[in-house]
Tab-separated table of C-alpha atoms in Angstrom:
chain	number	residue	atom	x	y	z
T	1	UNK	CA	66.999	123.542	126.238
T	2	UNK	CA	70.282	123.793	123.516
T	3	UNK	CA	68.097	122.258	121.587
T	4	UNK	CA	65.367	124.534	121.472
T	5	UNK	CA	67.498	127.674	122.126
T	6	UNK	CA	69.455	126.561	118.476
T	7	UNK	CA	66.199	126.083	116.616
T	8	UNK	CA	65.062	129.776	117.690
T	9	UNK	CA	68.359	131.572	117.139
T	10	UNK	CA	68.385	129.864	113.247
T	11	UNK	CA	66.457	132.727	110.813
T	12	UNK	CA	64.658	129.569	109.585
T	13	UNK	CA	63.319	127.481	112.402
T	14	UNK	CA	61.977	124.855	110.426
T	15	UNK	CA	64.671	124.042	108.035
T	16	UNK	CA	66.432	123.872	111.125
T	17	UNK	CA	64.407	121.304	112.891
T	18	UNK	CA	64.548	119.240	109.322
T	19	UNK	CA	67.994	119.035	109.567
T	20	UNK	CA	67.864	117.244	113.113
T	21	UNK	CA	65.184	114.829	112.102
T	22	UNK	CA	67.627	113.593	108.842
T	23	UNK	CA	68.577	109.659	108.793
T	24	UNK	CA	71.794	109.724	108.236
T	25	UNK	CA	71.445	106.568	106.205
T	26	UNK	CA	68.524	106.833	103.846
T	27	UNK	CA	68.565	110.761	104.118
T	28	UNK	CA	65.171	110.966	104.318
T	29	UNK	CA	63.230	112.360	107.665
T	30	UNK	CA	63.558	109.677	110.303
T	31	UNK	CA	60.653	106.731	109.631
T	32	UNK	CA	58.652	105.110	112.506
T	33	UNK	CA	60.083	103.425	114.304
T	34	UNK	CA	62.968	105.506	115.278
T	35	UNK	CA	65.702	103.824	117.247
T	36	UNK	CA	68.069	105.170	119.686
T	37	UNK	CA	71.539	103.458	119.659
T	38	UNK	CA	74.016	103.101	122.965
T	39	UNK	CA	75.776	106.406	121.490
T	40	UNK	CA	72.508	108.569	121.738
T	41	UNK	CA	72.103	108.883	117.996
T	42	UNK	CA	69.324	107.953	115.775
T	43	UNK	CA	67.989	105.888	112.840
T	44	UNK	CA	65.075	104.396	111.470
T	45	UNK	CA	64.980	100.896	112.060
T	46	UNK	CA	64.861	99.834	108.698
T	47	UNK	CA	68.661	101.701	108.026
T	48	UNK	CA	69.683	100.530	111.330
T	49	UNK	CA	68.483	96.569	110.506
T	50	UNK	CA	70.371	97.643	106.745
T	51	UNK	CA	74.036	98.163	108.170
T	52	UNK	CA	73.452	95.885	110.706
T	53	UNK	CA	72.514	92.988	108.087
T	54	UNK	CA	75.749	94.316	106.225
T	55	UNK	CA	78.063	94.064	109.024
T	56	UNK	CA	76.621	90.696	109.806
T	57	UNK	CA	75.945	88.638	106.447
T	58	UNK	CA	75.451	85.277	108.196
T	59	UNK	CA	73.032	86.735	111.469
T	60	UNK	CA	69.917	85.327	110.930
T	61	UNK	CA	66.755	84.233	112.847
T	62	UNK	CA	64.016	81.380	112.417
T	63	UNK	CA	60.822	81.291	113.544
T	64	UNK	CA	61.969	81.134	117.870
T	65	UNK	CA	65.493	80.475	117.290
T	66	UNK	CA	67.601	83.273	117.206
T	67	UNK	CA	71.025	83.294	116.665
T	68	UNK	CA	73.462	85.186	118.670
T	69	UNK	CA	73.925	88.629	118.605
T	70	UNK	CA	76.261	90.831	116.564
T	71	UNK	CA	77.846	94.490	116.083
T	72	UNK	CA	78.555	97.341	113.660
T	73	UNK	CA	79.315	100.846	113.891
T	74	UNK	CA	77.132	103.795	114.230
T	75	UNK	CA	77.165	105.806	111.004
T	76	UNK	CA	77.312	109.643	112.726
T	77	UNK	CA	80.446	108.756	115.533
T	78	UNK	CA	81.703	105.540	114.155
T	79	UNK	CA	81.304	103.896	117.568
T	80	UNK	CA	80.880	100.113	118.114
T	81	UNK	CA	77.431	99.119	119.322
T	82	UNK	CA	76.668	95.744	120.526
T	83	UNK	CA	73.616	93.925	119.990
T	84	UNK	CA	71.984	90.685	122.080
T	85	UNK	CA	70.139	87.822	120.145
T	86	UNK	CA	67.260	89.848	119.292
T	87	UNK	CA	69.310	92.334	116.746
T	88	UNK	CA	68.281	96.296	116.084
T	89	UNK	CA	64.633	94.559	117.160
T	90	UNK	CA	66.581	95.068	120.757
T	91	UNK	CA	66.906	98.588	120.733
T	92	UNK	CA	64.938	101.203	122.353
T	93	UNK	CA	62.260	103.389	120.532
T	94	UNK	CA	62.766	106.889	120.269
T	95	UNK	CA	58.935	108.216	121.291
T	96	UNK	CA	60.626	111.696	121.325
T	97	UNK	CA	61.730	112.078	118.137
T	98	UNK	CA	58.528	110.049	116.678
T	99	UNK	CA	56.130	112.883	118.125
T	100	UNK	CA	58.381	115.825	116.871
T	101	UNK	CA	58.197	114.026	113.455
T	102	UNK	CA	54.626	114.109	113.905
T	103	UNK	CA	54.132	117.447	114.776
T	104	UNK	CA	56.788	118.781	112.248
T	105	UNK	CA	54.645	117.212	109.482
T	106	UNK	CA	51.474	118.629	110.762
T	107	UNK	CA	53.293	122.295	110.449
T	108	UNK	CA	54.572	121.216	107.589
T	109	UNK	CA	51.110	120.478	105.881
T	110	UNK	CA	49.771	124.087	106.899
T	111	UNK	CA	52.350	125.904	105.452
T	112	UNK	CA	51.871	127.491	101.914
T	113	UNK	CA	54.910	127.336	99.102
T	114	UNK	CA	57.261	130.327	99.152
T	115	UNK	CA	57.270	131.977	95.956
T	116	UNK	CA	60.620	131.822	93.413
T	117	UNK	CA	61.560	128.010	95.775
T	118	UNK	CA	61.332	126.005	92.178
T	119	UNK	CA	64.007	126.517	89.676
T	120	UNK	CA	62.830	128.885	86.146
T	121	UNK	CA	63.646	128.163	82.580
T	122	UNK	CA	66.486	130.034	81.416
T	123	UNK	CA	65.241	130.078	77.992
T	124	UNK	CA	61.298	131.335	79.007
T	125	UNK	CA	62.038	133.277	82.372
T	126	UNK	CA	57.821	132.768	83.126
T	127	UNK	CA	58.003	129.250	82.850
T	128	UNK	CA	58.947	126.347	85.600
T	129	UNK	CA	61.209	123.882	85.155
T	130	UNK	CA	58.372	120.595	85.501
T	131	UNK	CA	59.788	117.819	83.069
T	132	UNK	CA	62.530	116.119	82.349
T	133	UNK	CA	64.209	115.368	78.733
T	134	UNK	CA	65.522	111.567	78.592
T	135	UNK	CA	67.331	112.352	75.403
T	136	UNK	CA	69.693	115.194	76.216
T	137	UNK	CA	68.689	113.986	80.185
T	138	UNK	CA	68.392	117.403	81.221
T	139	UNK	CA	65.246	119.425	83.455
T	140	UNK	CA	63.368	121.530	80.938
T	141	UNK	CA	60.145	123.464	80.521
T	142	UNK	CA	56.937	122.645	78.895
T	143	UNK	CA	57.365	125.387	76.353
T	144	UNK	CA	60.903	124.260	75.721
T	145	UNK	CA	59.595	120.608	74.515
T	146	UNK	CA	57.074	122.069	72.886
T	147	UNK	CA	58.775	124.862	70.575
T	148	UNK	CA	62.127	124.975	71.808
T	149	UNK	CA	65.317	122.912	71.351
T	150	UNK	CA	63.284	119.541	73.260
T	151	UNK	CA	60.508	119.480	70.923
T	152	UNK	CA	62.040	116.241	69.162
T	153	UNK	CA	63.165	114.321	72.108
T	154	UNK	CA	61.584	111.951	75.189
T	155	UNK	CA	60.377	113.645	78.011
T	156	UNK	CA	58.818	112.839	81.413
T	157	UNK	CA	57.382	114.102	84.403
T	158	UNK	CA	60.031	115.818	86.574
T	159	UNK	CA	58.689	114.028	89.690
T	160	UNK	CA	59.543	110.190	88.502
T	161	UNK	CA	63.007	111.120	87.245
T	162	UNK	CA	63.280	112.775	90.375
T	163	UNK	CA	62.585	109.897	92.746
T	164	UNK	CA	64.149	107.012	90.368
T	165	UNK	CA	67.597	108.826	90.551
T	166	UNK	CA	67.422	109.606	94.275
T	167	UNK	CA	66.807	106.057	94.763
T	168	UNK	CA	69.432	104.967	92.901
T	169	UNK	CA	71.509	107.964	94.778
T	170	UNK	CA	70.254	106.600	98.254
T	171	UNK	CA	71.163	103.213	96.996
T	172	UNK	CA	74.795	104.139	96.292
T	173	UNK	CA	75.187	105.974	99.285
T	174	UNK	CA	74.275	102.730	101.332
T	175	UNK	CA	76.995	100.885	98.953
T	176	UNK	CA	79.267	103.197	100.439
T	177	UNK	CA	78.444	103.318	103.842
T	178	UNK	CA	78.497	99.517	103.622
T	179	UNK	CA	81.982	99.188	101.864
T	180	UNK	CA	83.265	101.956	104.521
T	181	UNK	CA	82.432	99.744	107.354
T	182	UNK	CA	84.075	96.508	106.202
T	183	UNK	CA	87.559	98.314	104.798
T	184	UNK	CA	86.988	100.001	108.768
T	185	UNK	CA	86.781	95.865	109.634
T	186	UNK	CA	89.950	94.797	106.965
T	187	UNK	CA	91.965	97.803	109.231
T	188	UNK	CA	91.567	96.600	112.498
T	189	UNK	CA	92.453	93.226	111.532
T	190	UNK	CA	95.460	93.927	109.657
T	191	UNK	CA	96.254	96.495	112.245
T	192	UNK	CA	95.415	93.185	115.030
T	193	UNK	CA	98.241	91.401	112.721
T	194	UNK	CA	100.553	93.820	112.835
T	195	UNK	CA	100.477	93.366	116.819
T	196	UNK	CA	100.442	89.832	116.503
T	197	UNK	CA	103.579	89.656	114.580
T	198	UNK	CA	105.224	92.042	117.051
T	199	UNK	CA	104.275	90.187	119.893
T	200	UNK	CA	105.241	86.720	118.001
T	201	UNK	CA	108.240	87.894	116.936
T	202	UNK	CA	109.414	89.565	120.736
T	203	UNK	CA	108.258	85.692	121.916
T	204	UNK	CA	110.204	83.943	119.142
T	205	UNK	CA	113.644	85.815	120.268
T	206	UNK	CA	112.743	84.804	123.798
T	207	UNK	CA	112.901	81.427	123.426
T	208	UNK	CA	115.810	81.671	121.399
T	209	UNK	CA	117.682	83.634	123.905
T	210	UNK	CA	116.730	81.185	127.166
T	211	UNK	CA	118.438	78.085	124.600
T	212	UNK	CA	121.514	79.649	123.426
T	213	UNK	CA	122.343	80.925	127.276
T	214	UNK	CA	122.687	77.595	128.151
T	215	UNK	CA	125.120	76.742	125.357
T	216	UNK	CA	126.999	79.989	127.213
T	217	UNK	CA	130.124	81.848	124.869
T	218	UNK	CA	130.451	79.390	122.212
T	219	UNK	CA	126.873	80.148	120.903
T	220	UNK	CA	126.816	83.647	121.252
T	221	UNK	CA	127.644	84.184	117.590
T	222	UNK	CA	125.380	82.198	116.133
T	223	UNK	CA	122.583	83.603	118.409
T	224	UNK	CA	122.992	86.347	117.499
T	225	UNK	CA	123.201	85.708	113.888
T	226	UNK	CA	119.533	84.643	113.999
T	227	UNK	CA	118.337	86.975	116.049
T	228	UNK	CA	119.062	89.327	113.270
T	229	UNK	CA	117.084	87.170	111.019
T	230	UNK	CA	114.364	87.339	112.841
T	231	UNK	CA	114.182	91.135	113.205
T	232	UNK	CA	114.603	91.481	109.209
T	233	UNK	CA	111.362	89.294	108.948
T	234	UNK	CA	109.402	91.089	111.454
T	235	UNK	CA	110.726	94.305	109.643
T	236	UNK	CA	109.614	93.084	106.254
T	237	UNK	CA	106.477	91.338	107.315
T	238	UNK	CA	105.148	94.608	109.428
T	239	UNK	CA	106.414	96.544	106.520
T	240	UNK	CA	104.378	94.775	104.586
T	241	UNK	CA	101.364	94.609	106.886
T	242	UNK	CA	101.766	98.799	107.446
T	243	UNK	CA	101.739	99.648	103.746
T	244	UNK	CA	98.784	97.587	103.061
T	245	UNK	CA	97.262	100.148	106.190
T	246	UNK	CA	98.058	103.022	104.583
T	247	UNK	CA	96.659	102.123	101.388
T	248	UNK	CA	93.642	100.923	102.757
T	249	UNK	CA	92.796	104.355	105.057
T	250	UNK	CA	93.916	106.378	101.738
T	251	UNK	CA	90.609	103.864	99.906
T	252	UNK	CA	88.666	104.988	103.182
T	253	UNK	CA	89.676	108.580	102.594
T	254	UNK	CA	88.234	108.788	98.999
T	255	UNK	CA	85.213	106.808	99.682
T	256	UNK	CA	84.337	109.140	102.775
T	257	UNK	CA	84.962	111.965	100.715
T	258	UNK	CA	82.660	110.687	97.960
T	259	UNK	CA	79.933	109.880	100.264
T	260	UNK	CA	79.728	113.301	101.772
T	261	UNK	CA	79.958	114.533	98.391
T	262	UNK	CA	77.121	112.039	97.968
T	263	UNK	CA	75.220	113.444	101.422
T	264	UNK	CA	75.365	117.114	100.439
T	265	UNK	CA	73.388	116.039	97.038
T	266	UNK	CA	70.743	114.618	98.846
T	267	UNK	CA	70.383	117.884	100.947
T	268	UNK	CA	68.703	119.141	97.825
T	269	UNK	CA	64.758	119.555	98.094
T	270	UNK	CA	64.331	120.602	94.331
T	271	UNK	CA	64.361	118.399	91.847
T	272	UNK	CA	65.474	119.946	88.927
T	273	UNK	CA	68.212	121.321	90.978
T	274	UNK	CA	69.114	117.677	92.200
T	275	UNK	CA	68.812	116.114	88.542
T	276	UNK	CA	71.711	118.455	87.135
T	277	UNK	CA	74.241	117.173	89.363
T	278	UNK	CA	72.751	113.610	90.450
T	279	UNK	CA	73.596	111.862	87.276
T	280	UNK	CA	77.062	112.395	86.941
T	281	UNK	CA	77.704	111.696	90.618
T	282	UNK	CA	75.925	108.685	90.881
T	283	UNK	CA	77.958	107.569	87.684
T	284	UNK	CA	81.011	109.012	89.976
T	285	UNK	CA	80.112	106.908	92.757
T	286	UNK	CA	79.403	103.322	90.373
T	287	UNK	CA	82.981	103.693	88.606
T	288	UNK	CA	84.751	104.046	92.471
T	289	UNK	CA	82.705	101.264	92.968
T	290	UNK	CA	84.427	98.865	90.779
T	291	UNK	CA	87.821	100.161	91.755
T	292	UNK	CA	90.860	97.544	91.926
T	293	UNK	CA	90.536	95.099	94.844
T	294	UNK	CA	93.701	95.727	97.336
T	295	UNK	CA	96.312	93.454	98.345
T	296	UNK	CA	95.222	91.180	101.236
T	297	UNK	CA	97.447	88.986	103.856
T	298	UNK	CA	96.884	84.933	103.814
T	299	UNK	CA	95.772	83.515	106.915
T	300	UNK	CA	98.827	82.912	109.448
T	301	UNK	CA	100.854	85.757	107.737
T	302	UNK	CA	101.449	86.784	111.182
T	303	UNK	CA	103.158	83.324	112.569
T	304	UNK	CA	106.699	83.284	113.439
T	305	UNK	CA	106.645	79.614	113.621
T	306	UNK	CA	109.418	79.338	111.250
T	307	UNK	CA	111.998	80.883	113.663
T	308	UNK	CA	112.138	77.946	116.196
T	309	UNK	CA	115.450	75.783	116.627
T	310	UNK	CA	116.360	72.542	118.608
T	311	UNK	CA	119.421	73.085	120.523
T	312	UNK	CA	119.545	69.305	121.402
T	313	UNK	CA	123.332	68.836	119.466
T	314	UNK	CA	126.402	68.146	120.596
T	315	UNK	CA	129.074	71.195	120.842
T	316	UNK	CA	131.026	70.037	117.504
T	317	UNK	CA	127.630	70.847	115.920
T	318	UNK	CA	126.953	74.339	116.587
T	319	UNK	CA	128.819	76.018	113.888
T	320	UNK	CA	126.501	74.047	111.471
T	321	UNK	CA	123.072	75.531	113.596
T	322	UNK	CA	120.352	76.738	111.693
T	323	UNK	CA	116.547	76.913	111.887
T	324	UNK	CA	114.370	74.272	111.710
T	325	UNK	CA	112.575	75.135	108.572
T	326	UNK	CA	115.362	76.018	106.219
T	327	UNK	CA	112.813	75.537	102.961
T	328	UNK	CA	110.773	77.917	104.376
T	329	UNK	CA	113.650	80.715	104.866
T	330	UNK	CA	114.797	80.456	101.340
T	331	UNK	CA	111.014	81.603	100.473
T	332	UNK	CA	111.428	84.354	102.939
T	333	UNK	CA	114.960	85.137	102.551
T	334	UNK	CA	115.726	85.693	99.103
T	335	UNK	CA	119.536	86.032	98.188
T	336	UNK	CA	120.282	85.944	101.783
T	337	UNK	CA	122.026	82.435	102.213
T	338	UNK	CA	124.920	83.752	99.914
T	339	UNK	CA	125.327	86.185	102.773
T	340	UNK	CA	125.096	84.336	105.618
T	341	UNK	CA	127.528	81.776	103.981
T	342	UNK	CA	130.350	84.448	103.028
């Protein structure tokens, strides 16, 4: 009933209803079959087997034997949908949506061109814009190639130009959407190490405070030395760990903005209109693209391993306690043994 009641208020119905039957992945109108994900939104199956290949590079099924299932986000509300063995092949059709898309075409078909919808000449007001020049790559007129300022350069239809650069638009666009979803992946797990290092570090000063009890007063100042070692490495390795974050959601930031940039481009119907703006932001979009590669944490980053000690000495020995892996701290700790020393 919202539904309909929105379509009616809207001056144009139609354009209206073509807006709810968008994919947001290939931008086009939603292609059978239409799939409904967990979260109620839609795709065609195609875009939704697309992101869900890209979130899953190694998923993969032969002949009978399918491999297990997998996940990725949902590109409208970013939540997490879960898939069994048989992949977006799993999900449930939209009939719905299929039968509007019929019906919408059928309208569509009937309905005759509304005068002054395709973009004029500037330089002969009578004259449609219907090719385009490849040498100054601009939308022109026929009369402009043929006695004004294009009648020395390559031309060619308006239509091919048209759907080779939206292609190559649509392509980018699923670069993007594809990038956004694993630097959304590289978060969580940095964000998972972050934690991890916490909860390491907490377990680390545990232990170390159940073995110098037992030694009672004369280890309490060496305990406690370490235990302030151990807080500047969990300081400097979720530091670390939180600036890499932050740099990564700023990347996120500038490639969402670009692909909405991207999104509101392929709103365009005309395609002269389109082709004065595509180029350049498809050239935008490539040069992002190849932006620098951020920092990245090795594998174990996280481990406090290093802060474990064996108080199995004698008394006369405690003043001379350190941890286990002293070549390891002077990697960690640089400058610091001149401290602890003094």
């Amino acid at each position: 009933m919202d539904f309909q009641a929105g379509i009616l208020r809207d001056g144009n119905p139609m354009e209206s209803l073509e807006k709810q039957l968008i994919c947001p992945i290939c931008l086009e109108m939603f292609s059978k079959p239409v799939v409904i994900l967990p979260c109620q939104h839609n795709l065609c199956r195609k875009c939704a087997n697309d992101v869900f290949q890209a979130a899953n590079p190694y998923w993969q099924s032969r002949g009978s034997v399918i491999s297990g299932g997998g996940r990725f986000r949902c590109p409208s509300c970013r939540h997490e949908v879960l898939l069994d063995r048989h992949g977006v092949y799993g999900l449930q059709r939209n009939l719905l949506v299929e039968n509007i898309i019929d019906i919408y075409k059928q309208e569509c078909s009937s309905r005759p061109l509304k005068k002054g919808e395709h973009p004029m000449c500037k330089e002969h007001e009578d004259e449609r814009i219907n090719i385009y020049c490849i040498t100054c790559e601009v939308p022109t007129c026929s009369m402009c190639k043929v006695f004004g300022a294009h009648k020395d350069c390559e031309v060619a239809p308006l239509q091919t130009i048209f759907q080779g650069q939206k292609t190559e638009l649509n392509n980018c666009i699923s670069m993007l959407v594809a990038g956004n979803d694993r630097i959304q992946t590289i978060i969580s797990q940095l964000e998972d190490s972050c934690q991890s290092t916490k909860e390491n570090s907490e377990a680390a000063k545990r232990e170390l405070c159940t073995r110098f009890d037992a030694l009672a007063a004369l280890l309490e100042e060496k305990k406690s030395e370490l235990l302030q070692r151990i807080t500047r490495e969990q300081h400097h390795k979720t530091g670390f760990v939180q600036g890499l974050i932050r740099q990564y959601k700023e990347q996120l930031e500038k490639s969402s903005r670009l692909a909405e940039t991207a999104v509101q481009a392929m709103e365009e119907t005309g395609g002269a209109a389109f082709l004065m703006n595509a180029k350049q932001l498809i050239k935008t979009i490539v040069e992002a693209s190849k932006g620098d590669r951020l920092e990245k944490i090795e594998q174990g980053y996280e481990s406090m391993d290093a802060f474990s000690v064996s108080l199995e000495h004698l008394a006369e020995a405690v003043r001379a306690l350190d941890f286990d892996s002293a070549e390891e701290d002077e990697e960690y700790f640089d400058g610091e043994e001149e401290e602890v020393e003094e």
